[in-house]
mmCIF file of C-alpha atoms in Angstrom:
data_model
loop_
_atom_site.group_PDB
_atom_site.id
_atom_site.type_symbol
_atom_site.label_atom_id
_atom_site.label_comp_id
_atom_site.label_asym_id
_atom_site.label_seq_id
_atom_site.Cartn_x
_atom_site.Cartn_y
_atom_site.Cartn_z
ATOM 1 C CA UNK A 8 -188.450 8.732 -166.802
ATOM 2 C CA UNK A 9 -188.365 4.739 -165.334
ATOM 3 C CA UNK A 10 -189.563 2.833 -167.965
ATOM 4 C CA UNK A 11 -193.228 0.935 -167.197
ATOM 5 C CA UNK A 12 -193.944 3.902 -164.822
ATOM 6 C CA UNK A 13 -195.654 6.321 -167.041
ATOM 7 C CA UNK A 14 -199.171 8.059 -165.162
ATOM 8 C CA UNK A 15 -197.866 6.992 -161.522
ATOM 9 C CA UNK A 16 -194.515 8.173 -162.359
ATOM 10 C CA UNK A 17 -196.358 11.795 -163.456
ATOM 11 C CA UNK A 18 -198.338 11.423 -160.363
ATOM 12 C CA UNK A 19 -195.513 11.119 -157.873
ATOM 13 C CA UNK A 20 -193.496 13.936 -159.214
ATOM 14 C CA UNK A 21 -196.528 16.077 -159.127
ATOM 15 C CA UNK A 22 -197.460 14.950 -155.045
ATOM 16 C CA UNK A 23 -193.444 16.086 -154.524
ATOM 17 C CA UNK A 24 -193.834 19.117 -156.250
ATOM 18 C CA UNK A 25 -197.013 20.280 -154.189
ATOM 19 C CA UNK A 26 -195.245 19.286 -151.504
ATOM 20 C CA UNK A 27 -192.585 21.466 -151.758
ATOM 21 C CA UNK A 28 -194.584 24.121 -152.572
ATOM 22 C CA UNK A 29 -196.759 23.861 -149.584
ATOM 23 C CA UNK A 30 -193.529 23.340 -147.023
ATOM 24 C CA UNK A 31 -192.682 26.832 -147.552
ATOM 25 C CA UNK A 32 -196.021 28.495 -147.360
ATOM 26 C CA UNK A 33 -199.341 26.538 -146.974
ATOM 27 C CA UNK A 34 -201.388 29.495 -147.154
ATOM 28 C CA UNK A 35 -201.670 28.792 -151.423
ATOM 29 C CA UNK A 36 -205.340 28.081 -152.433
ATOM 30 C CA UNK A 37 -205.819 24.696 -154.710
ATOM 31 C CA UNK A 38 -206.195 27.565 -157.318
ATOM 32 C CA UNK A 39 -202.675 28.468 -156.768
ATOM 33 C CA UNK A 40 -201.156 25.635 -156.542
ATOM 34 C CA UNK A 41 -202.625 24.164 -159.615
ATOM 35 C CA UNK A 42 -201.138 26.861 -161.464
ATOM 36 C CA UNK A 43 -198.149 26.633 -160.170
ATOM 37 C CA UNK A 44 -197.760 22.624 -160.930
ATOM 38 C CA UNK A 45 -200.054 23.111 -164.396
ATOM 39 C CA UNK A 46 -202.851 21.216 -163.501
ATOM 40 C CA UNK A 47 -206.382 21.428 -162.573
ATOM 41 C CA UNK A 48 -207.900 22.482 -159.168
ATOM 42 C CA UNK A 49 -209.582 18.723 -158.933
ATOM 43 C CA UNK A 50 -206.393 16.934 -159.302
ATOM 44 C CA UNK A 51 -204.774 18.928 -156.738
ATOM 45 C CA UNK A 52 -207.807 18.766 -154.076
ATOM 46 C CA UNK A 53 -207.468 14.739 -155.018
ATOM 47 C CA UNK A 54 -203.944 14.627 -154.415
ATOM 48 C CA UNK A 55 -203.604 16.330 -151.344
ATOM 49 C CA UNK A 56 -206.423 14.404 -149.827
ATOM 50 C CA UNK A 57 -204.752 11.406 -150.354
ATOM 51 C CA UNK A 58 -201.746 12.729 -149.257
ATOM 52 C CA UNK A 59 -203.515 13.673 -145.855
ATOM 53 C CA UNK A 60 -205.622 10.459 -145.234
ATOM 54 C CA UNK A 61 -201.598 8.758 -145.812
ATOM 55 C CA UNK A 62 -200.930 10.839 -143.267
ATOM 56 C CA UNK A 63 -197.756 12.563 -145.491
ATOM 57 C CA UNK A 64 -199.395 15.920 -145.060
ATOM 58 C CA UNK A 65 -199.601 15.878 -141.094
ATOM 59 C CA UNK A 66 -201.188 19.133 -140.425
ATOM 60 C CA UNK A 67 -200.794 23.190 -141.501
ATOM 61 C CA UNK A 68 -199.001 25.225 -138.202
ATOM 62 C CA UNK A 69 -198.141 28.453 -138.830
ATOM 63 C CA UNK A 70 -194.126 29.911 -138.086
ATOM 64 C CA UNK A 71 -194.609 32.248 -135.550
ATOM 65 C CA UNK A 72 -191.294 34.773 -134.178
ATOM 66 C CA UNK A 73 -192.858 34.891 -130.314
ATOM 67 C CA UNK A 74 -189.932 37.396 -130.166
ATOM 68 C CA UNK A 75 -192.005 39.757 -131.952
ATOM 69 C CA UNK A 76 -194.958 39.565 -129.520
ATOM 70 C CA UNK A 77 -195.602 40.567 -126.336
ATOM 71 C CA UNK A 78 -195.933 36.895 -125.038
ATOM 72 C CA UNK A 79 -192.943 35.429 -123.590
ATOM 73 C CA UNK A 80 -192.120 31.857 -124.937
ATOM 74 C CA UNK A 81 -188.941 29.554 -124.056
ATOM 75 C CA UNK A 82 -187.852 27.224 -126.160
ATOM 76 C CA UNK A 83 -185.575 23.951 -124.549
ATOM 77 C CA UNK A 84 -184.022 21.199 -126.485
ATOM 78 C CA UNK A 85 -183.341 17.996 -124.222
ATOM 79 C CA UNK A 86 -181.332 15.342 -124.875
ATOM 80 C CA UNK A 87 -182.967 12.542 -123.401
ATOM 81 C CA UNK A 88 -181.142 8.862 -122.834
ATOM 82 C CA UNK A 89 -183.624 6.031 -121.920
ATOM 83 C CA UNK A 90 -183.508 2.057 -121.717
ATOM 84 C CA UNK A 91 -185.215 1.104 -124.270
ATOM 85 C CA UNK A 92 -188.344 -1.354 -123.793
ATOM 86 C CA UNK A 93 -188.642 -5.270 -125.006
ATOM 87 C CA UNK A 94 -190.690 -5.808 -127.780
ATOM 88 C CA UNK A 95 -191.328 -2.118 -128.051
ATOM 89 C CA UNK A 96 -187.745 -0.482 -128.612
ATOM 90 C CA UNK A 97 -188.124 3.481 -128.328
ATOM 91 C CA UNK A 98 -190.983 3.474 -129.737
ATOM 92 C CA UNK A 99 -193.577 3.418 -126.257
ATOM 93 C CA UNK A 100 -190.754 5.910 -124.405
ATOM 94 C CA UNK A 101 -190.997 8.228 -126.821
ATOM 95 C CA UNK A 102 -194.805 7.851 -126.958
ATOM 96 C CA UNK A 103 -195.512 8.343 -123.539
ATOM 97 C CA UNK A 104 -193.125 11.681 -123.803
ATOM 98 C CA UNK A 105 -194.844 13.176 -126.657
ATOM 99 C CA UNK A 106 -198.557 12.974 -125.087
ATOM 100 C CA UNK A 107 -197.080 15.741 -122.227
ATOM 101 C CA UNK A 108 -198.467 18.927 -123.894
ATOM 102 C CA UNK A 109 -195.533 21.062 -123.455
ATOM 103 C CA UNK A 110 -193.788 18.742 -125.751
ATOM 104 C CA UNK A 111 -193.861 20.132 -129.400
ATOM 105 C CA UNK A 112 -191.631 17.183 -131.006
ATOM 106 C CA UNK A 113 -189.741 14.446 -129.977
ATOM 107 C CA UNK A 114 -187.303 12.816 -132.329
ATOM 108 C CA UNK A 115 -185.323 9.103 -132.168
ATOM 109 C CA UNK A 116 -181.440 9.697 -132.631
ATOM 110 C CA UNK A 117 -177.786 8.428 -133.389
ATOM 111 C CA UNK A 118 -174.960 8.867 -131.634
ATOM 112 C CA UNK A 119 -174.699 9.821 -127.799
ATOM 113 C CA UNK A 120 -178.320 10.273 -127.058
ATOM 114 C CA UNK A 121 -181.502 8.693 -127.750
ATOM 115 C CA UNK A 122 -184.180 10.865 -127.594
ATOM 116 C CA UNK A 123 -184.456 14.495 -128.774
ATOM 117 C CA UNK A 124 -187.101 16.364 -126.990
ATOM 118 C CA UNK A 125 -188.205 20.438 -128.189
ATOM 119 C CA UNK A 126 -190.795 21.935 -126.160
ATOM 120 C CA UNK A 127 -191.680 25.517 -124.982
ATOM 121 C CA UNK A 128 -192.887 26.780 -121.649
ATOM 122 C CA UNK A 129 -193.126 30.785 -120.184
ATOM 123 C CA UNK A 130 -190.294 30.636 -118.652
ATOM 124 C CA UNK A 131 -186.812 28.839 -117.825
ATOM 125 C CA UNK A 132 -188.644 28.083 -114.830
ATOM 126 C CA UNK A 133 -191.680 26.655 -116.386
ATOM 127 C CA UNK A 134 -189.171 23.858 -118.136
ATOM 128 C CA UNK A 135 -186.734 23.582 -115.655
ATOM 129 C CA UNK A 136 -190.073 22.235 -113.779
ATOM 130 C CA UNK A 137 -191.362 19.649 -116.745
ATOM 131 C CA UNK A 138 -187.892 18.134 -116.933
ATOM 132 C CA UNK A 139 -187.553 17.475 -112.943
ATOM 133 C CA UNK A 140 -191.144 16.716 -112.479
ATOM 134 C CA UNK A 141 -192.581 15.091 -115.694
ATOM 135 C CA UNK A 142 -189.787 13.823 -117.876
ATOM 136 C CA UNK A 143 -186.994 12.665 -115.726
ATOM 137 C CA UNK A 144 -189.041 10.840 -113.482
ATOM 138 C CA UNK A 145 -190.807 8.549 -116.349
ATOM 139 C CA UNK A 146 -189.686 5.084 -116.090
ATOM 140 C CA UNK A 147 -186.791 4.139 -118.396
ATOM 141 C CA UNK A 148 -185.334 7.346 -118.760
ATOM 142 C CA UNK A 149 -181.755 7.294 -117.317
ATOM 143 C CA UNK A 150 -180.873 11.165 -117.383
ATOM 144 C CA UNK A 151 -181.638 14.136 -119.357
ATOM 145 C CA UNK A 152 -179.415 17.456 -120.860
ATOM 146 C CA UNK A 153 -181.262 20.468 -121.392
ATOM 147 C CA UNK A 154 -180.542 23.315 -123.782
ATOM 148 C CA UNK A 155 -182.190 26.642 -123.715
ATOM 149 C CA UNK A 156 -182.601 28.350 -127.396
ATOM 150 C CA UNK A 157 -181.581 31.982 -127.177
ATOM 151 C CA UNK A 158 -182.384 32.982 -130.201
ATOM 152 C CA UNK A 159 -183.953 32.058 -133.271
ATOM 153 C CA UNK A 160 -181.746 32.273 -137.472
ATOM 154 C CA UNK A 161 -183.714 30.355 -139.293
ATOM 155 C CA UNK A 162 -186.623 28.025 -138.766
ATOM 156 C CA UNK A 163 -187.913 25.402 -141.699
ATOM 157 C CA UNK A 164 -186.093 26.546 -144.149
ATOM 158 C CA UNK A 165 -186.871 30.374 -143.469
ATOM 159 C CA UNK A 166 -185.144 33.346 -141.886
ATOM 160 C CA UNK A 167 -186.792 34.234 -138.757
ATOM 161 C CA UNK A 168 -184.582 37.606 -138.182
ATOM 162 C CA UNK A 169 -182.232 39.469 -140.273
ATOM 163 C CA UNK A 170 -179.456 41.889 -138.731
ATOM 164 C CA UNK A 171 -179.473 44.984 -140.680
ATOM 165 C CA UNK A 172 -177.781 47.099 -138.256
ATOM 166 C CA UNK A 173 -175.336 48.346 -140.154
ATOM 167 C CA UNK A 174 -172.506 47.053 -137.473
ATOM 168 C CA UNK A 175 -171.346 44.405 -138.846
ATOM 169 C CA UNK A 176 -167.601 43.284 -138.563
ATOM 170 C CA UNK A 177 -164.917 44.351 -140.594
ATOM 171 C CA UNK A 178 -163.990 41.322 -142.516
ATOM 172 C CA UNK A 179 -160.380 40.688 -141.536
ATOM 173 C CA UNK A 180 -158.258 39.005 -144.434
ATOM 174 C CA UNK A 181 -155.021 37.216 -143.974
#
């Protein structure tokens, strides 16, 4: 433990431990979390409340495999090149994009394009309409490239679909 940090270090470690646990399953009760971390329910509640107030914990979404439902969903990843705004950089453009209800996520990227936008729609046509009518018409958006997700294997560290049909390819070695 670093010198001079004492109790603060313990709480920092506890917060990371809580985050690690709930990032994989946010349905644990505070009693479960207390038992798993070796502390009491009140401490867990206080730490979680503080992390929510500090916007460390931003929500508790469920990970849904839409392929196993009767609802059609199409997920698309869109590369977006933009012209950053004076005194605002990419922030103002990203804010305009993430305000669309179709948008699930927006990330500032390094490399060959500026922003990655993840969206969900009912069909490829609906996604295409979003890109052509809403996204590409925004001021400061220079170009887009859209990629459709064909199948999800793992998301947020959780395996979505394991293939065990007995028809795996034979291993070929030299």
